[in-house]
XYZ file of C-alpha atoms in Angstrom:
566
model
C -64.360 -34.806 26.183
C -61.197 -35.170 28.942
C -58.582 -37.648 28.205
C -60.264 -40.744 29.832
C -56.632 -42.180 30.627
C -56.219 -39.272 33.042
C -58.117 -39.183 36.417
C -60.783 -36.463 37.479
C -57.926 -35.834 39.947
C -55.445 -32.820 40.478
C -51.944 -33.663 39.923
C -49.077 -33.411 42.705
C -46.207 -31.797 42.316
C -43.072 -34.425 42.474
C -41.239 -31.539 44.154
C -43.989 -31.876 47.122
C -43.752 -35.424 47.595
C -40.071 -35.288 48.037
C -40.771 -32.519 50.613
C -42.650 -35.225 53.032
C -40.484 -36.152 55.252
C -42.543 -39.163 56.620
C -41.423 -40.348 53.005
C -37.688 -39.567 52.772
C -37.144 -39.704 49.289
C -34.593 -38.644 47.529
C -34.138 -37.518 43.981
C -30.776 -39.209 42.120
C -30.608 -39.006 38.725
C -33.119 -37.442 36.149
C -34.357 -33.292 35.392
C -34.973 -31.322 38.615
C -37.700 -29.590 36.553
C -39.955 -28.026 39.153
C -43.486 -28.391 37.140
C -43.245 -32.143 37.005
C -46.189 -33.691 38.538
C -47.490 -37.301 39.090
C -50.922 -38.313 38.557
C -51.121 -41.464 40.217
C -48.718 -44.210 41.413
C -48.337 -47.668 40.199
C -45.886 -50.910 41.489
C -44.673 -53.306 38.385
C -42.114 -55.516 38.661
C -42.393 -56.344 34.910
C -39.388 -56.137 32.922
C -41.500 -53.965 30.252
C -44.176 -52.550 31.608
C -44.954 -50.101 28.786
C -48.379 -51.966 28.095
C -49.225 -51.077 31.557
C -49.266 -47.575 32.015
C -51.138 -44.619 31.027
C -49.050 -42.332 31.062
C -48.548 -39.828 34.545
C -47.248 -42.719 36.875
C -44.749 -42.891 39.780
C -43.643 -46.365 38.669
C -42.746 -47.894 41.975
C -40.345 -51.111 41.530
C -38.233 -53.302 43.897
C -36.077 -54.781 41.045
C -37.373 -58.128 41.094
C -37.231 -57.872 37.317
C -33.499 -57.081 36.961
C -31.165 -60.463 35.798
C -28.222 -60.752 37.512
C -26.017 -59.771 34.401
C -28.100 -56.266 33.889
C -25.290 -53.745 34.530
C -23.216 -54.913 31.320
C -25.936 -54.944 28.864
C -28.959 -52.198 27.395
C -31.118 -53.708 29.601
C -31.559 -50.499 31.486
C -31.633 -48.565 28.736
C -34.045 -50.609 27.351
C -36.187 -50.567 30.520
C -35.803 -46.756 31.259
C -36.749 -45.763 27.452
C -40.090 -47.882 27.590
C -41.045 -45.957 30.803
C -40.264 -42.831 28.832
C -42.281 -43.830 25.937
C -45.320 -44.941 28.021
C -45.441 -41.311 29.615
C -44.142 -42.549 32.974
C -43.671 -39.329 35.211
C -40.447 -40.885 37.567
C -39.578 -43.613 38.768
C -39.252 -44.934 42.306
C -36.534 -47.648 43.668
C -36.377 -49.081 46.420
C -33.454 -50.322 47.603
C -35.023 -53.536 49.758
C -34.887 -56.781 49.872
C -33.792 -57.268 46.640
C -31.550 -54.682 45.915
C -28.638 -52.949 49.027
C -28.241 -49.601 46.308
C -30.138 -48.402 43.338
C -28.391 -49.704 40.175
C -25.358 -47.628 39.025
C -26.543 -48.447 35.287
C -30.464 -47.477 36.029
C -29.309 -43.993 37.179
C -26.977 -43.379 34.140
C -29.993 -44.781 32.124
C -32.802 -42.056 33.425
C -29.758 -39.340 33.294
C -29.720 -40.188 29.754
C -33.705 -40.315 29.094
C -34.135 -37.364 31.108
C -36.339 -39.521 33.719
C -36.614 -38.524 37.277
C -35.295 -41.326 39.383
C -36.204 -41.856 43.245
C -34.662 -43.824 45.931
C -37.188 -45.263 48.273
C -35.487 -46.233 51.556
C -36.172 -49.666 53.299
C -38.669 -48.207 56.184
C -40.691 -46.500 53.592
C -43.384 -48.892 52.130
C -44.494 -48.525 48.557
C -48.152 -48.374 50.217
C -46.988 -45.559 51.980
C -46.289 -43.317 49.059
C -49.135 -44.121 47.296
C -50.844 -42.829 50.127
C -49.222 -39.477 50.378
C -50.023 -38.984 46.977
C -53.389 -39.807 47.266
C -53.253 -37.045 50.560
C -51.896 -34.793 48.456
C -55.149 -34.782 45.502
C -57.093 -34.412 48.775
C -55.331 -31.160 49.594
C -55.709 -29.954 46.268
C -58.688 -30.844 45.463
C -59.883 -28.931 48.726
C -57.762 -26.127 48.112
C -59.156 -25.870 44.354
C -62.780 -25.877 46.068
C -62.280 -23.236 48.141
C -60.753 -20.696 45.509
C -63.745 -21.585 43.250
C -66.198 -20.692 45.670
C -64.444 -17.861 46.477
C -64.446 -16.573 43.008
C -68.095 -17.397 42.408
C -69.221 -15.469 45.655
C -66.904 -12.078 44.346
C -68.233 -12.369 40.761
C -72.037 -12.430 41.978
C -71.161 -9.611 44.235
C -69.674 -7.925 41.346
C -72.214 -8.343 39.050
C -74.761 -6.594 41.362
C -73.190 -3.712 41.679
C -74.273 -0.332 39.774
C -71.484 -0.712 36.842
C -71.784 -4.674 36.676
C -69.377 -5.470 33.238
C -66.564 -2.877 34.401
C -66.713 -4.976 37.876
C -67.117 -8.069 37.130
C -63.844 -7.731 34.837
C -62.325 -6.299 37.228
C -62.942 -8.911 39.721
C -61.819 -11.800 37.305
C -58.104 -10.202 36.366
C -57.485 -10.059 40.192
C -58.801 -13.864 40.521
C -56.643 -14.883 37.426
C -53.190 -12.159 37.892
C -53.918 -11.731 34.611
C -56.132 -9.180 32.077
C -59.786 -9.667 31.014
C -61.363 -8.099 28.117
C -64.603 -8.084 26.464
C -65.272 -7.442 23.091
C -68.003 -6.369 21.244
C -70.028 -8.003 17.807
C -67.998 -5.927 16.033
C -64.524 -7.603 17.625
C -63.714 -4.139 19.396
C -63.037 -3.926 22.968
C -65.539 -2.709 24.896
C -64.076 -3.033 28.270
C -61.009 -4.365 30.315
C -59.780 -4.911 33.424
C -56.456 -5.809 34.875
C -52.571 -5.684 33.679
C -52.656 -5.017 29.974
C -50.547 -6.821 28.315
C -48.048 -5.996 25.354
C -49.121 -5.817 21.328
C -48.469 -9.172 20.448
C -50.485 -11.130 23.274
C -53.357 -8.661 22.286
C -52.915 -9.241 19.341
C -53.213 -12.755 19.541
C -56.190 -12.515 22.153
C -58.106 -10.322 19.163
C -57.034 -13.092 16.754
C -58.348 -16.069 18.920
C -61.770 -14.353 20.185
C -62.766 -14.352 16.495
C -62.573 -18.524 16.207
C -65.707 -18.513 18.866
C -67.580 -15.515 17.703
C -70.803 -16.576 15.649
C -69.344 -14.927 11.994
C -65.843 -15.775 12.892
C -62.842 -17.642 10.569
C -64.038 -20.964 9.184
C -61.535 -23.863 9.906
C -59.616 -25.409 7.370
C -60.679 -28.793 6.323
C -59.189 -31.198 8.823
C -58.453 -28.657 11.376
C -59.524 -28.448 14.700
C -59.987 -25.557 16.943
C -58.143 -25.314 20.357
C -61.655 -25.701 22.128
C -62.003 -27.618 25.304
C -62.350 -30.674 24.124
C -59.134 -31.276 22.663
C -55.782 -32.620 24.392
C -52.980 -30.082 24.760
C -49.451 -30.500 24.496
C -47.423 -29.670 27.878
C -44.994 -30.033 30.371
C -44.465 -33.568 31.475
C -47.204 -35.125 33.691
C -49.653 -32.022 33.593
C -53.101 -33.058 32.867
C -55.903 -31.932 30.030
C -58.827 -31.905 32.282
C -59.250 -28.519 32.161
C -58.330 -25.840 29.443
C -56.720 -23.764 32.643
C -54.284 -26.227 32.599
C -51.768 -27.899 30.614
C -52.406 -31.211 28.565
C -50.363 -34.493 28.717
C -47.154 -35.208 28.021
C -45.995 -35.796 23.698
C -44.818 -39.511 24.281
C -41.331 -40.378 22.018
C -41.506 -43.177 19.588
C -41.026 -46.849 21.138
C -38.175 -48.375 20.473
C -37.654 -50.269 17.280
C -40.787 -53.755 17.389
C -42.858 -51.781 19.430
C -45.587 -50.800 18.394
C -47.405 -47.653 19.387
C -50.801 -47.758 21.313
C -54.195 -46.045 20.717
C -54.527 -42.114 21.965
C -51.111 -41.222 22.689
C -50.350 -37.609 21.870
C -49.020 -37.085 18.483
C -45.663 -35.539 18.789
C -44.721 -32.216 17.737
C -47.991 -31.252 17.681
C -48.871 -27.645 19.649
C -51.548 -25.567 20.382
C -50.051 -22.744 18.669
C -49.471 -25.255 15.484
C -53.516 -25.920 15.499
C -54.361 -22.406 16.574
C -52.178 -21.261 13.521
C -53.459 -23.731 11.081
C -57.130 -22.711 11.974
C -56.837 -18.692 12.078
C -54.441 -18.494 9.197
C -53.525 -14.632 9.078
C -52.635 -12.866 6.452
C -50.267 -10.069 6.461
C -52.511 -7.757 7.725
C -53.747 -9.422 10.555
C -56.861 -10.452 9.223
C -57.891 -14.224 8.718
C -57.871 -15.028 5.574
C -60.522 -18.075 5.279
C -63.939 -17.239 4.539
C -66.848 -17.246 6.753
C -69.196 -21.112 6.512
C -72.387 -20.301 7.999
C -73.055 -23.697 8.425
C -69.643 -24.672 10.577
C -69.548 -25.694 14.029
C -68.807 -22.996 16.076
C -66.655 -23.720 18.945
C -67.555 -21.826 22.230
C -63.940 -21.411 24.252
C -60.897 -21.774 22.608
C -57.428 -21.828 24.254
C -53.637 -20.270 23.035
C -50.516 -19.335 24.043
C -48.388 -15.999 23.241
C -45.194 -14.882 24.449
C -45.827 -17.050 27.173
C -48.952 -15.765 28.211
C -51.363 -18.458 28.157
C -54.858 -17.223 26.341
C -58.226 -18.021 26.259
C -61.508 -16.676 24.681
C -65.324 -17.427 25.352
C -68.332 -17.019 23.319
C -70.835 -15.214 25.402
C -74.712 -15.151 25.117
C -76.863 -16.760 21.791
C -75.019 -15.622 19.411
C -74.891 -12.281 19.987
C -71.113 -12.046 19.064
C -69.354 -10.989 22.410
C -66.732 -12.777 23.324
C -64.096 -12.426 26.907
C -60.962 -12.640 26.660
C -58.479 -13.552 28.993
C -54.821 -13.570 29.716
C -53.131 -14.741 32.332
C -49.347 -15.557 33.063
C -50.124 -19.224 34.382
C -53.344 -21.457 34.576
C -54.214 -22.686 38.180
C -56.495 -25.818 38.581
C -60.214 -23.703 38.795
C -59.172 -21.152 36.350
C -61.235 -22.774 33.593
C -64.632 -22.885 36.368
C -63.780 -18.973 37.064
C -63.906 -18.115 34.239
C -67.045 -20.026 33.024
C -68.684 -18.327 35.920
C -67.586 -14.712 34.710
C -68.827 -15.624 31.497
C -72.178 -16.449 32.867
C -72.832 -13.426 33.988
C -71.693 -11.423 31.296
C -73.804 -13.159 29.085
C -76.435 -12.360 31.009
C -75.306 -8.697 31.333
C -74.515 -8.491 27.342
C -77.388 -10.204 26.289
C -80.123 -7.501 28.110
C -77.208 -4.987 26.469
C -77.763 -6.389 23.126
C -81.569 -7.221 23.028
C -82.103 -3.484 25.136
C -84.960 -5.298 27.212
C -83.549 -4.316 30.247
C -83.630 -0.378 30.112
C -86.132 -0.113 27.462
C -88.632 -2.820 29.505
C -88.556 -0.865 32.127
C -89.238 2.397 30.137
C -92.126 1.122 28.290
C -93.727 -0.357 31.310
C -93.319 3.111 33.189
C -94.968 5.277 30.257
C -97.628 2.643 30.168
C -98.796 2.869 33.712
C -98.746 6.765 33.149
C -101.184 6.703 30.313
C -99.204 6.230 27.263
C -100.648 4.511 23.927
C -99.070 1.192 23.354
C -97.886 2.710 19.913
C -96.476 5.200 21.362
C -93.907 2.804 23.710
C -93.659 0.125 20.941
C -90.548 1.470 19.545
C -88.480 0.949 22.972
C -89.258 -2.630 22.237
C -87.851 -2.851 18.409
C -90.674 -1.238 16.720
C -92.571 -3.077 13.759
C -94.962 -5.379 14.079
C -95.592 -8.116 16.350
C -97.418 -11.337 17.237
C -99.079 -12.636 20.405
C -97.942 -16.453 21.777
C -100.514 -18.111 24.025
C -99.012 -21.091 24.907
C -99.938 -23.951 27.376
C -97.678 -26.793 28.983
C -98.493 -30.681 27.477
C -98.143 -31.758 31.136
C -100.391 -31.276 33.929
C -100.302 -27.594 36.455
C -99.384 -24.029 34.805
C -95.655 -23.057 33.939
C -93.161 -22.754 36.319
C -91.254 -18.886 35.704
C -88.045 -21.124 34.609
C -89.927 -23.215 31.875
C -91.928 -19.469 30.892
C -88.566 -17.782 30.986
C -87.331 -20.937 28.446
C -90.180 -20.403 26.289
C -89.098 -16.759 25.807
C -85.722 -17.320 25.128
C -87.158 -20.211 22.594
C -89.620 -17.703 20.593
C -86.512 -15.299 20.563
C -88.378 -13.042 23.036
C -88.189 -11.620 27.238
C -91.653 -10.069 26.559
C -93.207 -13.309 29.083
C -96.402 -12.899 31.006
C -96.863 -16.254 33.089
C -100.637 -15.602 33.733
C -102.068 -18.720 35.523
C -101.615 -21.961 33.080
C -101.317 -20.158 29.941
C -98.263 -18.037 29.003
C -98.020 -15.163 26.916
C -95.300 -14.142 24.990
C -95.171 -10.490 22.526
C -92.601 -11.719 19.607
C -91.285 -9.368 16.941
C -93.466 -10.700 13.599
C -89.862 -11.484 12.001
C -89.323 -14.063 14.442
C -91.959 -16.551 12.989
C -92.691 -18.908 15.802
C -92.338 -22.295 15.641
C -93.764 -25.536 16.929
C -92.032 -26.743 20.101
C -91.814 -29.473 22.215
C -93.871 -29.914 25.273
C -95.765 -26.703 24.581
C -99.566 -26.186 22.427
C -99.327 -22.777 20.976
C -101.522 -20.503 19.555
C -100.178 -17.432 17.169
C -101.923 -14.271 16.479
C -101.698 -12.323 12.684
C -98.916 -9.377 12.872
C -100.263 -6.416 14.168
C -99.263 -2.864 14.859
C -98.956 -1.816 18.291
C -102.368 -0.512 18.959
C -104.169 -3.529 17.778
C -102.193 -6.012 20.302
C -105.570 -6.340 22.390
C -107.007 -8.024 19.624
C -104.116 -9.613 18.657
C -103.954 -11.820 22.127
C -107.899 -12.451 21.387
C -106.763 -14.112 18.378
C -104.001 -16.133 20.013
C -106.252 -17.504 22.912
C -108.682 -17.917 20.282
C -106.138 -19.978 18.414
C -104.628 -21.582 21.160
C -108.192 -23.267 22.617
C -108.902 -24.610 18.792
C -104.872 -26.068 18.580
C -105.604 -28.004 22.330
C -109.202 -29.237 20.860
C -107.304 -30.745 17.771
C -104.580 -31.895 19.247
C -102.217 -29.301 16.857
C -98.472 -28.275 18.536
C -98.708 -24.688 16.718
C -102.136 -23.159 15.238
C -102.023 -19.809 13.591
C -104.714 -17.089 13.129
C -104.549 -16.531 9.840
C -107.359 -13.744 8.405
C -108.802 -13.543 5.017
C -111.559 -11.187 3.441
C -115.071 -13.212 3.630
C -118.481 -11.951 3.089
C -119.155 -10.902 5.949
C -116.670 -8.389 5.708
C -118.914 -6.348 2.745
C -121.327 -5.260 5.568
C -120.001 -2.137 7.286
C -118.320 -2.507 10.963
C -120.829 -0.279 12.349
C -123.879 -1.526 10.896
C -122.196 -5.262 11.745
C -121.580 -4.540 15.351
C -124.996 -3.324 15.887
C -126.683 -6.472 14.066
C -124.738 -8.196 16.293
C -125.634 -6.971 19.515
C -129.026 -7.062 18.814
C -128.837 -10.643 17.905
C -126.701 -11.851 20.675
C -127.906 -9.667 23.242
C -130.017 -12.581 25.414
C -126.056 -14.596 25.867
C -123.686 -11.531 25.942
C -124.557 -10.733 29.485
C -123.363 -14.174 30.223
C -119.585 -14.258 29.011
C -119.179 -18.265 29.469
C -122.445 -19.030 27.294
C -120.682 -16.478 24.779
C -117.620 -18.263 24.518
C -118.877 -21.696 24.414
C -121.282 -20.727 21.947
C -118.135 -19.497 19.966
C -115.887 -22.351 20.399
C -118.534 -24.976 20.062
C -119.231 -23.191 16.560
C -115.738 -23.073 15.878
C -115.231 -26.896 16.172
C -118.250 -27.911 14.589
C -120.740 -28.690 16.972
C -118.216 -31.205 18.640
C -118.944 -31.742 22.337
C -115.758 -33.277 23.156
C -113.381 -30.891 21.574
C -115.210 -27.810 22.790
C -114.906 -29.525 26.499
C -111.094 -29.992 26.198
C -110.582 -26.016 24.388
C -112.786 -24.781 27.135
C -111.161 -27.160 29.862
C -115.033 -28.395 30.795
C -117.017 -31.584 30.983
C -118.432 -32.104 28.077
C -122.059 -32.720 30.158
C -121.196 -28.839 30.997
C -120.610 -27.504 27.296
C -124.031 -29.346 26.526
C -126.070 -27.620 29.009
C -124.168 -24.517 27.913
C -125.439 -24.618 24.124
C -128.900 -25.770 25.229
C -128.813 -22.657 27.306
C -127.662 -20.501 24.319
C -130.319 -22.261 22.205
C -133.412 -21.471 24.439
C -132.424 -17.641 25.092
C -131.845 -17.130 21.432
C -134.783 -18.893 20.673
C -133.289 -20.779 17.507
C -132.871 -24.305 16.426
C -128.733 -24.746 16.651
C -128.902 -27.335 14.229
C -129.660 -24.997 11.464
C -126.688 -24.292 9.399
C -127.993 -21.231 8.377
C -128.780 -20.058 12.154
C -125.132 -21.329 12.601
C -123.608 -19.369 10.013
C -125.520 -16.157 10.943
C -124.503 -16.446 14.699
C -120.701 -17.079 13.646
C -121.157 -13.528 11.658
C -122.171 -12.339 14.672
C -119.579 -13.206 17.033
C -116.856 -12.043 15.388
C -117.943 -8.360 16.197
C -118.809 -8.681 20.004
């Protein structure tokens, strides 16, 4: 979560607003330190207005608060050093009505607490520079827009192209200035783009890809990963919005009675402190903690080396690849680049990984030229497989999103969206299981040739799980009796028997679902999606061509034998 005491805002350079001239400010006393940056700006004339601020301001004051016997005591130094402590970014004075000249004492007081000190002149209204600051977001902000879109439009482009990883790597280390790398499940690198950087930032790179890949180094108890989430120690007045940039501002102790307020930034801490504390290397590079399964697994986690500022991604489902840039400076957007790039690639890895891409197309292609399914079956993964009929709870067939979710869900891209019903091939190792918002019927594991039969037995399944109201109902097979009489001698009992309804396919399959649910009129009209009137005049149909009495049990049983082989 960001730092709620910082703004969704960009920060402006202090360096820029002394550059307005509308503003003529002038810097006299404090660091000249060119990365300092305000956040917002706030007026106080309170003679400690510590509790006050966040931490980021332009503290705008008139000295209204300053006794007339201020210049011979601390009380400057006092004043100043609160600021300090409270995270103030500068301070602004302005030198009317109260005040001809800034205080000598107030700028010997910021020289000494290193606090940049401003002198607002008379025609210059404190409204006024909270204005220009406010301009300045604006033109940040816009700016920041602009390069994202930018980036997004070249890393689609990219990613269409005939070598899409190579590109789209390629693309992001001349967005960044810096070097992108992706590597493998294995933690080798698989491709990069950009200027490669020396041993010891790759070194580092390798070292902090393996906190967000799936099987990487548990954390020590207590520690925390350098994920997104967490505030980063930085330059003064720099922001943690974004992991492209740096965090707030360590804020020094009080001074002695104070006492220090919720969520300031502990000092001394650093990301390189955490990142060290959770990789833990041993001599040989390797990280020595063991691997907990059960651990949360961060997905980005951010570093610095050498001065090159780091950061890795966890791409796909837990595939293990990871990118990995580095870059010699963050820019506000960097973090929403590279989220983009690592879109994609997980996109691009993941049909890599799972081979669905390629080998989809290749099965499909030896299909439509006459090819056995058993002979295209091992392009897929080989083994064998079940067939997922599933329907939507809600009312009107899948959309291809919510068909393309289901597949990802049943750990499958094998999706048919065929009218309201959806079918999905999954490996038999990837047991299926109930989900929400969908009814789902599941075939027995089959080899490749008997998959015809297989989605019989799923559509099957999936009409009884809507009649009884069941999330996930499996075919599950067992030897019965009628499995002593031969197939062949079966089969041809059976089309004898049911040859007045087989030329009618609905009066077949009402007969068999009616059967199937016990001679109930109301569940056979919801598995059959019929009025129930419908399903009646169906059976009675059934009974008069077969010339039976239906409510036999025994004329029941014998025409249940029977459908199983037609």
């Amino acid at each position: 979560m960001p730092d709620p005491a910082v703004p969704p805002t960009p920060p402006v350079l202090l360096t820029s607003l002394l550059a307005r001239e509308d503003l003529s400010l002038r810097r006299i006393a404090g660091p000249e330190d060119p990365g300092t940056v305000v956040h917002w700006v706030h007026t106080s004339e309170m003679a400690d207005p510590y509790p006050y601020l966040l931490g980021g301001e332009l503290l705008l004051t008139a000295g209204v608060h300053i006794p007339e016997a201020a210049g011979s005591g601390t009380y400057f130094d006092e004043y100043v050093s609160r600021i300090v402590a409270a995270g103030g970014a500068a301070l602004g004075f302005g030198v009317a009505p109260v005040h001809d000249t800034v205080p000598r004492a107030l700028v010997a007081a910021c020289e000494t607490h290193g606090l940049p000190l401003l002198e607002v002149p008379p025609q210059t209204t404190f409204s006024g520079v909270a204005r220009a600051v406010w301009q300045l977001m604006a033109q940040s902000r816009l700016a920041e827009l602009r390069r994202v879109t930018d980036a997004q439009q070249s890393l689609a482009s990219a990613a269409s192209r005939p070598d899409p990883v190579p590109s789209v790597l390629r693309q992001l280390a001349q967005r960044l200035g810096g070097w992108a790398v992706l590597y493998g499940p294995e933690g080798a690198e698989i491709a990069g783009a950009g200027r490669r950087p020396g041993e010891e930032v790759r070194a580092a790179l390798t070292r902090l890809a393996r906190v967000v890949r799936p099987d990487g180094p548990a954390p020590p108890t207590g520690a925390t990963p350098p994920t997104d989430s967490t505030p980063r120690t930085g330059a003064t007045g720099t922001r943690p919005t974004e992991p492209g940039t740096a965090g707030p501002p360590d804020r020094p102790a009080p001074p002695t009675g104070s006492t220090p307020r919720a969520g300031a930034a502990r000092s001394g801490e650093t990301r390189a402190a955490r990142a060290a504390a959770f990789l833990r290397p041993d001599a040989g590079g390797a990280p020595a903690s063991q691997t907990d399964p059960g651990r949360p697994v961060p997905t980005s986690a951010t570093d610095t080396a050498a001065g090159t500022h780091l950061a890795a991604y966890a791409l796909g489902a837990g595939h293990g690849f990871v990118l990995g840039v580095a870059s010699p400076q963050r820019a506000p957007g960097d973090h929403t680049v590279v989220s983009v790039a690592a879109v994609l690639l997980s996109l691009l890895t993941g049909e890599q990984q799972s081979g669905t891409g390629a080998a989809r197309s290749s099965a499909l292609v030896r299909l439509l030229l006459g090819a056995a399914p058993e002979e295209v079956a091992p392009l897929l993964g080989g083994g064998r497989w079940v067939v997922v009929r599933a329907r939507p709870d809600g009312t009107g067939p899948a959309d291809p999103v919510a068909a393309s979710a289901l597949g990802a869900a049943l750990g499958s891209a094998l999706v048919d969206p065929a009218g309201d019903v959806v079918r999905v091939l999954v490996p038999a190792d990837r047991a299926p299981a109930p989900l929400p918002g969908w009814t789902l019927g599941v075939s027995a594991a089959v080899a490749p040739h008997d998959w015809p039969a297989a989605d019989t037995q799923a559509a099957r399944a999936l009409a009884r799980a809507r009649a009884t109201r069941t999330p996930l109902l499996r075919h599950a097979p067992r030897p019965a009796l009628a499995d002593l009489v031969p197939p062949g001698e079966a089969a041809a009992h059976a089309r004898t028997l049911l040859a007045p309804v087989t030329a009618h396919p609905a009066l077949t399959e009402t007969l068999r679902t009616w059967l199937s649910l016990h001679g109930s009129w109301d569940r056979t009209a919801v598995a059959l999606s019929v009025h129930r009137n419908t399903v009646r005049q169906r059976v009675t149909r059934c009974a008069t061509l077969l010339e039976t009495d239906l409510d036999d049990p025994d004329v029941r049983m014998e025409l249940w034998f029977a459908l199983r082989h037609v």
